[in-house]
mmCIF file of C-alpha atoms in Angstrom:
data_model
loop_
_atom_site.group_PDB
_atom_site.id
_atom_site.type_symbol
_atom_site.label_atom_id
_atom_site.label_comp_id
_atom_site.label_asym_id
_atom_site.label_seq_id
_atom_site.Cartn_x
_atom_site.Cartn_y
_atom_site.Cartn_z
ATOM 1 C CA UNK D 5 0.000 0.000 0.000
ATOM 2 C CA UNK D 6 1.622 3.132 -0.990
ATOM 3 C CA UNK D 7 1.889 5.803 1.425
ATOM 4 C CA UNK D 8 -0.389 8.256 0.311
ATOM 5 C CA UNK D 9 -3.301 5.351 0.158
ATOM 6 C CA UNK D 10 -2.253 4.815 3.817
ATOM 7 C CA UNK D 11 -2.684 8.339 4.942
ATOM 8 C CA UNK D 12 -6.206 8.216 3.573
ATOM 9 C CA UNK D 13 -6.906 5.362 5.156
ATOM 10 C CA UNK D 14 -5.662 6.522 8.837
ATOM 11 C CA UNK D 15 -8.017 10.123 8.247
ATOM 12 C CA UNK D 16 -10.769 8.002 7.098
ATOM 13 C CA UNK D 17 -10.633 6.225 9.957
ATOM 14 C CA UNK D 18 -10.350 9.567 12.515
ATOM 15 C CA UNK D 19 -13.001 11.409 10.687
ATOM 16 C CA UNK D 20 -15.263 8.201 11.072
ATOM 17 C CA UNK D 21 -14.361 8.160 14.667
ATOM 18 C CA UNK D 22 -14.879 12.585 15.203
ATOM 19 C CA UNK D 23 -18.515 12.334 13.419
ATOM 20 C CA UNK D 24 -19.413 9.641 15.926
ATOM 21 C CA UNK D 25 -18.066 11.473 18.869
ATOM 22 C CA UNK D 26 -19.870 14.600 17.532
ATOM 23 C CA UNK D 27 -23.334 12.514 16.972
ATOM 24 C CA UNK D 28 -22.709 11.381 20.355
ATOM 25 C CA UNK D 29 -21.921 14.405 21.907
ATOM 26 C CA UNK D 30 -24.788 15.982 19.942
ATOM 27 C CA UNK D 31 -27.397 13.416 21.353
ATOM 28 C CA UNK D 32 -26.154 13.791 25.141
ATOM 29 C CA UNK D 33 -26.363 17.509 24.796
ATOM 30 C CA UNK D 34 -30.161 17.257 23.069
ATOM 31 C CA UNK D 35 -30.826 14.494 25.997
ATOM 32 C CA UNK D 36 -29.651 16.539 28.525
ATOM 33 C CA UNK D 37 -31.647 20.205 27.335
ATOM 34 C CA UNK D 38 -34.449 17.692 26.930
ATOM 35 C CA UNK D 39 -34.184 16.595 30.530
ATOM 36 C CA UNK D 40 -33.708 20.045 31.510
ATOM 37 C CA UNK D 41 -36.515 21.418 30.101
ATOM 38 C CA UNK D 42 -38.665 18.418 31.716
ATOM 39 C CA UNK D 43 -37.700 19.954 35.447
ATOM 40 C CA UNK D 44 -41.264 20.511 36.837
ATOM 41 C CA UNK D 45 -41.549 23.288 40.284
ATOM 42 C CA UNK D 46 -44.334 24.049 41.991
ATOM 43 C CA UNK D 47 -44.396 27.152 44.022
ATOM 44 C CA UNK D 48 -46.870 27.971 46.927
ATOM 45 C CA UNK D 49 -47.666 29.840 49.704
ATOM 46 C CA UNK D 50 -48.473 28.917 53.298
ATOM 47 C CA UNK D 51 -50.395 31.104 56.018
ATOM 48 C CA UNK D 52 -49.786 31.242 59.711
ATOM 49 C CA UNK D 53 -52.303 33.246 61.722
ATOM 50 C CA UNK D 54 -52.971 34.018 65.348
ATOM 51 C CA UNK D 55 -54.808 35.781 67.793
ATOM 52 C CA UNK D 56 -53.095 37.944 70.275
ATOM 53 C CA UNK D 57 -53.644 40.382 73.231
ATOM 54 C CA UNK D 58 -51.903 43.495 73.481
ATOM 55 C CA UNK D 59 -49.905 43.763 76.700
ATOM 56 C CA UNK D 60 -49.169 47.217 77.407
ATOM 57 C CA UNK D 61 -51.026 50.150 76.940
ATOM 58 C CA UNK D 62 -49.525 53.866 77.065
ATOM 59 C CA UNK D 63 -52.384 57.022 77.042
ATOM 60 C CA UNK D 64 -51.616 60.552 76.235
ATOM 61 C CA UNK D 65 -53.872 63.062 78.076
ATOM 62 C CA UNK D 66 -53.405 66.162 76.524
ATOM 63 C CA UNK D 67 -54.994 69.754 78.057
ATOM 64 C CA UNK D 68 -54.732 72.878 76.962
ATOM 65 C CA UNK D 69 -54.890 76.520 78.177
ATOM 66 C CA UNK D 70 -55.524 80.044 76.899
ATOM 67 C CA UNK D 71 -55.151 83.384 78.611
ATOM 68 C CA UNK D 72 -53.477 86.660 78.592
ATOM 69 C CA UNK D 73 -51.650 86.274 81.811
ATOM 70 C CA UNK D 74 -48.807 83.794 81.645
ATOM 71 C CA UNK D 75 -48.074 83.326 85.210
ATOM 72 C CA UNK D 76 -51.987 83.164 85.512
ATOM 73 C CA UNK D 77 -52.707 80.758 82.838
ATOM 74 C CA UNK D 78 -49.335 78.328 84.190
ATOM 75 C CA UNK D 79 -50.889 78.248 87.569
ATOM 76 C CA UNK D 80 -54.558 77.014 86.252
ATOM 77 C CA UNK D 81 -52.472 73.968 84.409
ATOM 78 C CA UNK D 82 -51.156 72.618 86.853
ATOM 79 C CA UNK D 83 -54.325 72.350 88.687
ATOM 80 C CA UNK D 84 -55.608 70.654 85.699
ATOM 81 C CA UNK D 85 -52.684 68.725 86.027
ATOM 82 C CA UNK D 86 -53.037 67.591 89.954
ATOM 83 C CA UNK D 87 -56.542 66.912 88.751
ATOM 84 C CA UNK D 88 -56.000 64.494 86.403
ATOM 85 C CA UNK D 89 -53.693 63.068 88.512
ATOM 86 C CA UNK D 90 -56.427 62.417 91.518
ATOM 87 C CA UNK D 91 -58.699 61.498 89.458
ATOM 88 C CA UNK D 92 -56.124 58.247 87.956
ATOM 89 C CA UNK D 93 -54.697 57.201 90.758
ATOM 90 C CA UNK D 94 -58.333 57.586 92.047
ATOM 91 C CA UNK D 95 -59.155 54.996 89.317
ATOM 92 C CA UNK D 96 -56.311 52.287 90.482
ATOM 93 C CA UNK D 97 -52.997 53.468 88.601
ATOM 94 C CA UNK D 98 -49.974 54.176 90.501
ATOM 95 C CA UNK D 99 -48.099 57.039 90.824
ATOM 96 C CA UNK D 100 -45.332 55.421 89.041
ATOM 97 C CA UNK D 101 -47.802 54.461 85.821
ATOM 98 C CA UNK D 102 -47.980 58.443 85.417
ATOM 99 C CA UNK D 103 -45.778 61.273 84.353
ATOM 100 C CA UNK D 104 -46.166 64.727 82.644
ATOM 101 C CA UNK D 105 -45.960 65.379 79.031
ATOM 102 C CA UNK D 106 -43.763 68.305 78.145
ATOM 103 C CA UNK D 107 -44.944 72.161 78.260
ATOM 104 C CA UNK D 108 -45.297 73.846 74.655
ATOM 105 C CA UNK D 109 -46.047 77.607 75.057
ATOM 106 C CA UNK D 110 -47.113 79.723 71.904
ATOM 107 C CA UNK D 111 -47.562 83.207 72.114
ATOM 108 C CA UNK D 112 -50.160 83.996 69.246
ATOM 109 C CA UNK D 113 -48.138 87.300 69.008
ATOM 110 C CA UNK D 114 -44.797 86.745 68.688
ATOM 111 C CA UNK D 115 -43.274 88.742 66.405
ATOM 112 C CA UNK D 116 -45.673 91.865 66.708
ATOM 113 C CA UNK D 117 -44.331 94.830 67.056
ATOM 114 C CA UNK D 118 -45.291 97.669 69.822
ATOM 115 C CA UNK D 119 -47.537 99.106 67.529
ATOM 116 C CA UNK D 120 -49.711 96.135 66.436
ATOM 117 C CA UNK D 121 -49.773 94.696 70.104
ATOM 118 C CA UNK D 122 -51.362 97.806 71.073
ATOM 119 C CA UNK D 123 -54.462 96.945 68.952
ATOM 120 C CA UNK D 124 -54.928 93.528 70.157
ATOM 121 C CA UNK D 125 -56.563 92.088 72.612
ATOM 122 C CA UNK D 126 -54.644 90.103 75.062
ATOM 123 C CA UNK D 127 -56.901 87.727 76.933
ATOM 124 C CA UNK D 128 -56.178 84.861 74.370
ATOM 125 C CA UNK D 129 -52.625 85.827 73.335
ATOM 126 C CA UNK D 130 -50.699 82.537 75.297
ATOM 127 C CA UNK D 131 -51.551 78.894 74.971
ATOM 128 C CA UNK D 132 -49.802 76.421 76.573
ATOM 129 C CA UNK D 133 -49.945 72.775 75.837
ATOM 130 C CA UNK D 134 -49.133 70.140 77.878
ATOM 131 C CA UNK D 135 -50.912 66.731 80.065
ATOM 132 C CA UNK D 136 -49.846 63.109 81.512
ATOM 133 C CA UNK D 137 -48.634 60.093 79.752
ATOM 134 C CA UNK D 138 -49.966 56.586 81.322
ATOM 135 C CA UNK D 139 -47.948 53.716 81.078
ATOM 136 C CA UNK D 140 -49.239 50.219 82.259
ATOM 137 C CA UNK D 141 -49.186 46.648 81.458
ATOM 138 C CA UNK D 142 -52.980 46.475 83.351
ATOM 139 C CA UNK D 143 -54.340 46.960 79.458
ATOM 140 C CA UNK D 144 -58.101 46.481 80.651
ATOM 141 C CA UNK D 145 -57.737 49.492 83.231
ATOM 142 C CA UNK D 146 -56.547 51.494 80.837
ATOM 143 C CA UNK D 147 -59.128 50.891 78.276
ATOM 144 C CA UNK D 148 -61.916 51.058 81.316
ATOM 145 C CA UNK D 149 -60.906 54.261 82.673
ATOM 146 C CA UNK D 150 -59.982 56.072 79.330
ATOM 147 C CA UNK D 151 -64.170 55.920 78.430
ATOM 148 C CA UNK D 152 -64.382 57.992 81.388
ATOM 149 C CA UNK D 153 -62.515 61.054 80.231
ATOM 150 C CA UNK D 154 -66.400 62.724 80.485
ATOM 151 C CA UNK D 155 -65.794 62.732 84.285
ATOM 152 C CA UNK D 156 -62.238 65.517 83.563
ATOM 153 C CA UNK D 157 -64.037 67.544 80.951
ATOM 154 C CA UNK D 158 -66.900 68.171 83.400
ATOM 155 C CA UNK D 159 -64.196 68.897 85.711
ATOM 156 C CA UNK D 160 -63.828 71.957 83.612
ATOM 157 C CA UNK D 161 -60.400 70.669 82.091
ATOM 158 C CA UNK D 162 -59.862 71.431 78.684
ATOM 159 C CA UNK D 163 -58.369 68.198 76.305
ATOM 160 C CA UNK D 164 -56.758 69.151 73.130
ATOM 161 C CA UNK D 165 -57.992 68.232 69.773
ATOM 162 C CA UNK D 166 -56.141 66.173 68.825
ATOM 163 C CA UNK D 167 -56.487 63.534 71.516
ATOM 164 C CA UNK D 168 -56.995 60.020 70.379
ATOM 165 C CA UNK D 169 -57.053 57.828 73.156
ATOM 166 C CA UNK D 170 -54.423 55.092 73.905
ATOM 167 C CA UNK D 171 -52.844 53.150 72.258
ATOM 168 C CA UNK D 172 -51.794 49.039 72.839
ATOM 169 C CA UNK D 173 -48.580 47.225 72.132
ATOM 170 C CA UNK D 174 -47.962 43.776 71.876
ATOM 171 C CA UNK D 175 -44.301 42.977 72.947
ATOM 172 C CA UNK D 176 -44.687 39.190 72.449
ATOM 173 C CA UNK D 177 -43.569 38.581 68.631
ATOM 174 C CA UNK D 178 -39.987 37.260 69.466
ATOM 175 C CA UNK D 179 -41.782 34.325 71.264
ATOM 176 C CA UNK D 180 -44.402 33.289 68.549
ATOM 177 C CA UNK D 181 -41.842 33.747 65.561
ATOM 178 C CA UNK D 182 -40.580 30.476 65.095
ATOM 179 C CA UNK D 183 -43.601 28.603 65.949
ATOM 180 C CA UNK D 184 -45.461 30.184 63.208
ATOM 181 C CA UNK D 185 -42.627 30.383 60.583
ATOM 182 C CA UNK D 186 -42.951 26.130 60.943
ATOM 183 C CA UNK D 187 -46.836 26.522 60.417
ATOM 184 C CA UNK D 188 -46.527 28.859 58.013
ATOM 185 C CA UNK D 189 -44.145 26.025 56.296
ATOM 186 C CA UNK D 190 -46.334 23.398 56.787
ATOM 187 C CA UNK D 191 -48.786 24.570 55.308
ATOM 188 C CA UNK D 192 -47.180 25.030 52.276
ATOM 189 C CA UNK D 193 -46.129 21.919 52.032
ATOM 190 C CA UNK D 194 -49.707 20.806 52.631
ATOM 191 C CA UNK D 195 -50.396 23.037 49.630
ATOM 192 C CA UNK D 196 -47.329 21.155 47.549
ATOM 193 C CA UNK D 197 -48.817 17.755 48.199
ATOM 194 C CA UNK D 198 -52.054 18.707 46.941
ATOM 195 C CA UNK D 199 -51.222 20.095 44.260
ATOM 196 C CA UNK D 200 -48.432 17.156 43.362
ATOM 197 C CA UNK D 201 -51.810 14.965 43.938
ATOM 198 C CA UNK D 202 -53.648 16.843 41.385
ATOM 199 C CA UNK D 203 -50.639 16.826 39.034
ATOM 200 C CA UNK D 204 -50.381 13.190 39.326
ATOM 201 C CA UNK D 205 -46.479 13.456 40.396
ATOM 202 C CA UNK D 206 -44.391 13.571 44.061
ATOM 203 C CA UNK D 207 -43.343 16.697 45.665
ATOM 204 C CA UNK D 208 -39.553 16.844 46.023
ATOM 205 C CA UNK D 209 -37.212 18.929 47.431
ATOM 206 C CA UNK D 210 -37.114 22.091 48.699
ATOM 207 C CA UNK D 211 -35.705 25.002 45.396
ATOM 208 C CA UNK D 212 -36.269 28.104 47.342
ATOM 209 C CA UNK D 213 -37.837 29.236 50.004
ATOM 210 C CA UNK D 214 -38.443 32.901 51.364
ATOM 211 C CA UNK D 215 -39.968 34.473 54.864
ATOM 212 C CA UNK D 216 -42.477 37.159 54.368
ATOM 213 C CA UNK D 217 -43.126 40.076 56.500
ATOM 214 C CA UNK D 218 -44.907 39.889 60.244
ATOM 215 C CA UNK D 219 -47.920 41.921 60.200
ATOM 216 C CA UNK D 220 -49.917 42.707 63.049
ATOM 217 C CA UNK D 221 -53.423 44.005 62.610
ATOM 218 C CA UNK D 222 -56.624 44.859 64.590
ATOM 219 C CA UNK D 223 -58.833 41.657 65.183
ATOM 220 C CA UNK D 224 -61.950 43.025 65.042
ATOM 221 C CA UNK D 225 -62.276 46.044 62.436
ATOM 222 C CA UNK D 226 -65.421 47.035 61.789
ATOM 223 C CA UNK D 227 -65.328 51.056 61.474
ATOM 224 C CA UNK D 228 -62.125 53.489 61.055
ATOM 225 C CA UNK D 229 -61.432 53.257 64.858
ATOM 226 C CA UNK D 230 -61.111 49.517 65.440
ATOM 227 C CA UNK D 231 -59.397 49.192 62.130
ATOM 228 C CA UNK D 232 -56.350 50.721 62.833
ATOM 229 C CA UNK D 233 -54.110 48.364 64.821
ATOM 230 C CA UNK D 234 -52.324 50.637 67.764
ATOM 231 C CA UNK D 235 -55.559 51.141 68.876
ATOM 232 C CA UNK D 236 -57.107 47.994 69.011
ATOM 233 C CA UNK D 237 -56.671 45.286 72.406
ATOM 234 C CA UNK D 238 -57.483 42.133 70.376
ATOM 235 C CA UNK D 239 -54.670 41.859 67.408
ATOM 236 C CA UNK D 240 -53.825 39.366 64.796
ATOM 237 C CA UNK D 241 -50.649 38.475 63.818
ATOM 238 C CA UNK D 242 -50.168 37.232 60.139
ATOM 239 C CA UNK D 243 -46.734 35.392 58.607
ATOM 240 C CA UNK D 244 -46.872 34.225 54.430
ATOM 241 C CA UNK D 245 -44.145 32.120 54.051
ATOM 242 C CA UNK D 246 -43.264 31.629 50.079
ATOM 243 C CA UNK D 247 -41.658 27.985 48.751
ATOM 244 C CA UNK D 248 -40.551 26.130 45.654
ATOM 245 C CA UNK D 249 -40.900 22.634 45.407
ATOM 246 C CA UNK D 250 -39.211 20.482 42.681
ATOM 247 C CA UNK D 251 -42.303 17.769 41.030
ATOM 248 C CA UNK D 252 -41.177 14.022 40.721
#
């Protein structure tokens, strides 16, 4: 066989061998995108509720004053003040639940000059703001004896506008967290299996999984008061938690 032939023979042979590899390679490549591509997920959401009770209340009482005499005016505050205070600790808090807002003091004419003060009257020109903060962990006394702020305006004591009555706190989250994160869990995978039912496959393992946000919101809303949460005793706390299953 002369050389040449030889040489032909030996590339033959290698090309043969390279398309193989290629068709092989090609196939594996296909298989695998194919198998790929036939990766089923299932992603679903599970719900963890529950019903909690506020355990601390705090309730501003804010008064107000107006008069032309500052001394004057300072003097009937803080009998409004010692009132308010009788008439809580009259109710069962204790001095140490109680202790006075800051003063705010607005002159209605600052920045007047002689000549324009001399044409105004000065019976209304100071207001000063002020009250008591309650603090307590006795929620129901608070929201008993806050209906009762009748008894201080017939009292003659003057509350501010803007009062909105207390609100509640519940400081308990830390110790429900994990409890509810692993219902919240499993009842996603609940979700997973019944879908993977439906499906007609097996839920497998876990892809992803992701914590939502704790909410906590008023129990009972039924108007614009109960609705809003800081106001409300009876509170629900709410937890989504988010997961990806792989199908079998």
């Amino acid at each position: 066989m002369k050389v040449s032939e030889k040489f032909r023979t030996i590339s033959g042979f290698w090309v043969a061998i390279l398309a193989i590899g290629i068709a092989m390679g090609g196939y594996f490549v296909g298989n695998g995108i194919y198998r790929a591509s036939t990766i089923r997920t299932v992603t679903v959401k599970g719900l963890a509720e529950r019903d909690v009770v506020a355990d601390t209340a705090v309730w501003n009482i804010k008064i107000n004053g107006v008069g032309g005499d500052l001394s004057e005016l300072q003097k009937r505050i803080d009998n409004d003040i010692t009132e308010i205070y009788r008439f809580l600790m009259g109710s069962g808090f204790a001095a140490a639940d109680i202790q006075n807002l800051r003063v705010q003091v607005r002159d209605k004419y600052a920045g007047y000059s002689d000549t324009e003060l001399r044409g105004q009257k000065n019976d209304g020109r100071y207001v000063i703001e002020t009250g008591v903060m309650v603090r307590s962990g006795d929620v129901a006394l608070v929201d008993s004896v806050s209906r009762r702020m009748g008894e201080l305006v017939r009292r003659g004591i003057t509350i501010t506008e803007d009062y909105a009555g207390p609100i509640y706190i519940f400081n308990g989250l830390n110790d429900i967290k994990i409890s509810m994160i692993e219902q919240a869990t499993q009842n996603a995978t609940a979700a997973g299996e019944q879908f993977a039912r439906d499906a007609h496959a097996k839920l497998g393992r876990i892809k992803t999984a992701s914590q939502g946000v704790f909410s906590i919101e008023s129990r009972d809303p039924t108007d614009s008061w109960s609705s809003n949460e800081r106001q409300a005793i009876n509170k629900k706390v709410r937890v989504v938690s988010t997961i990806t299953f792989y199908l079998k």
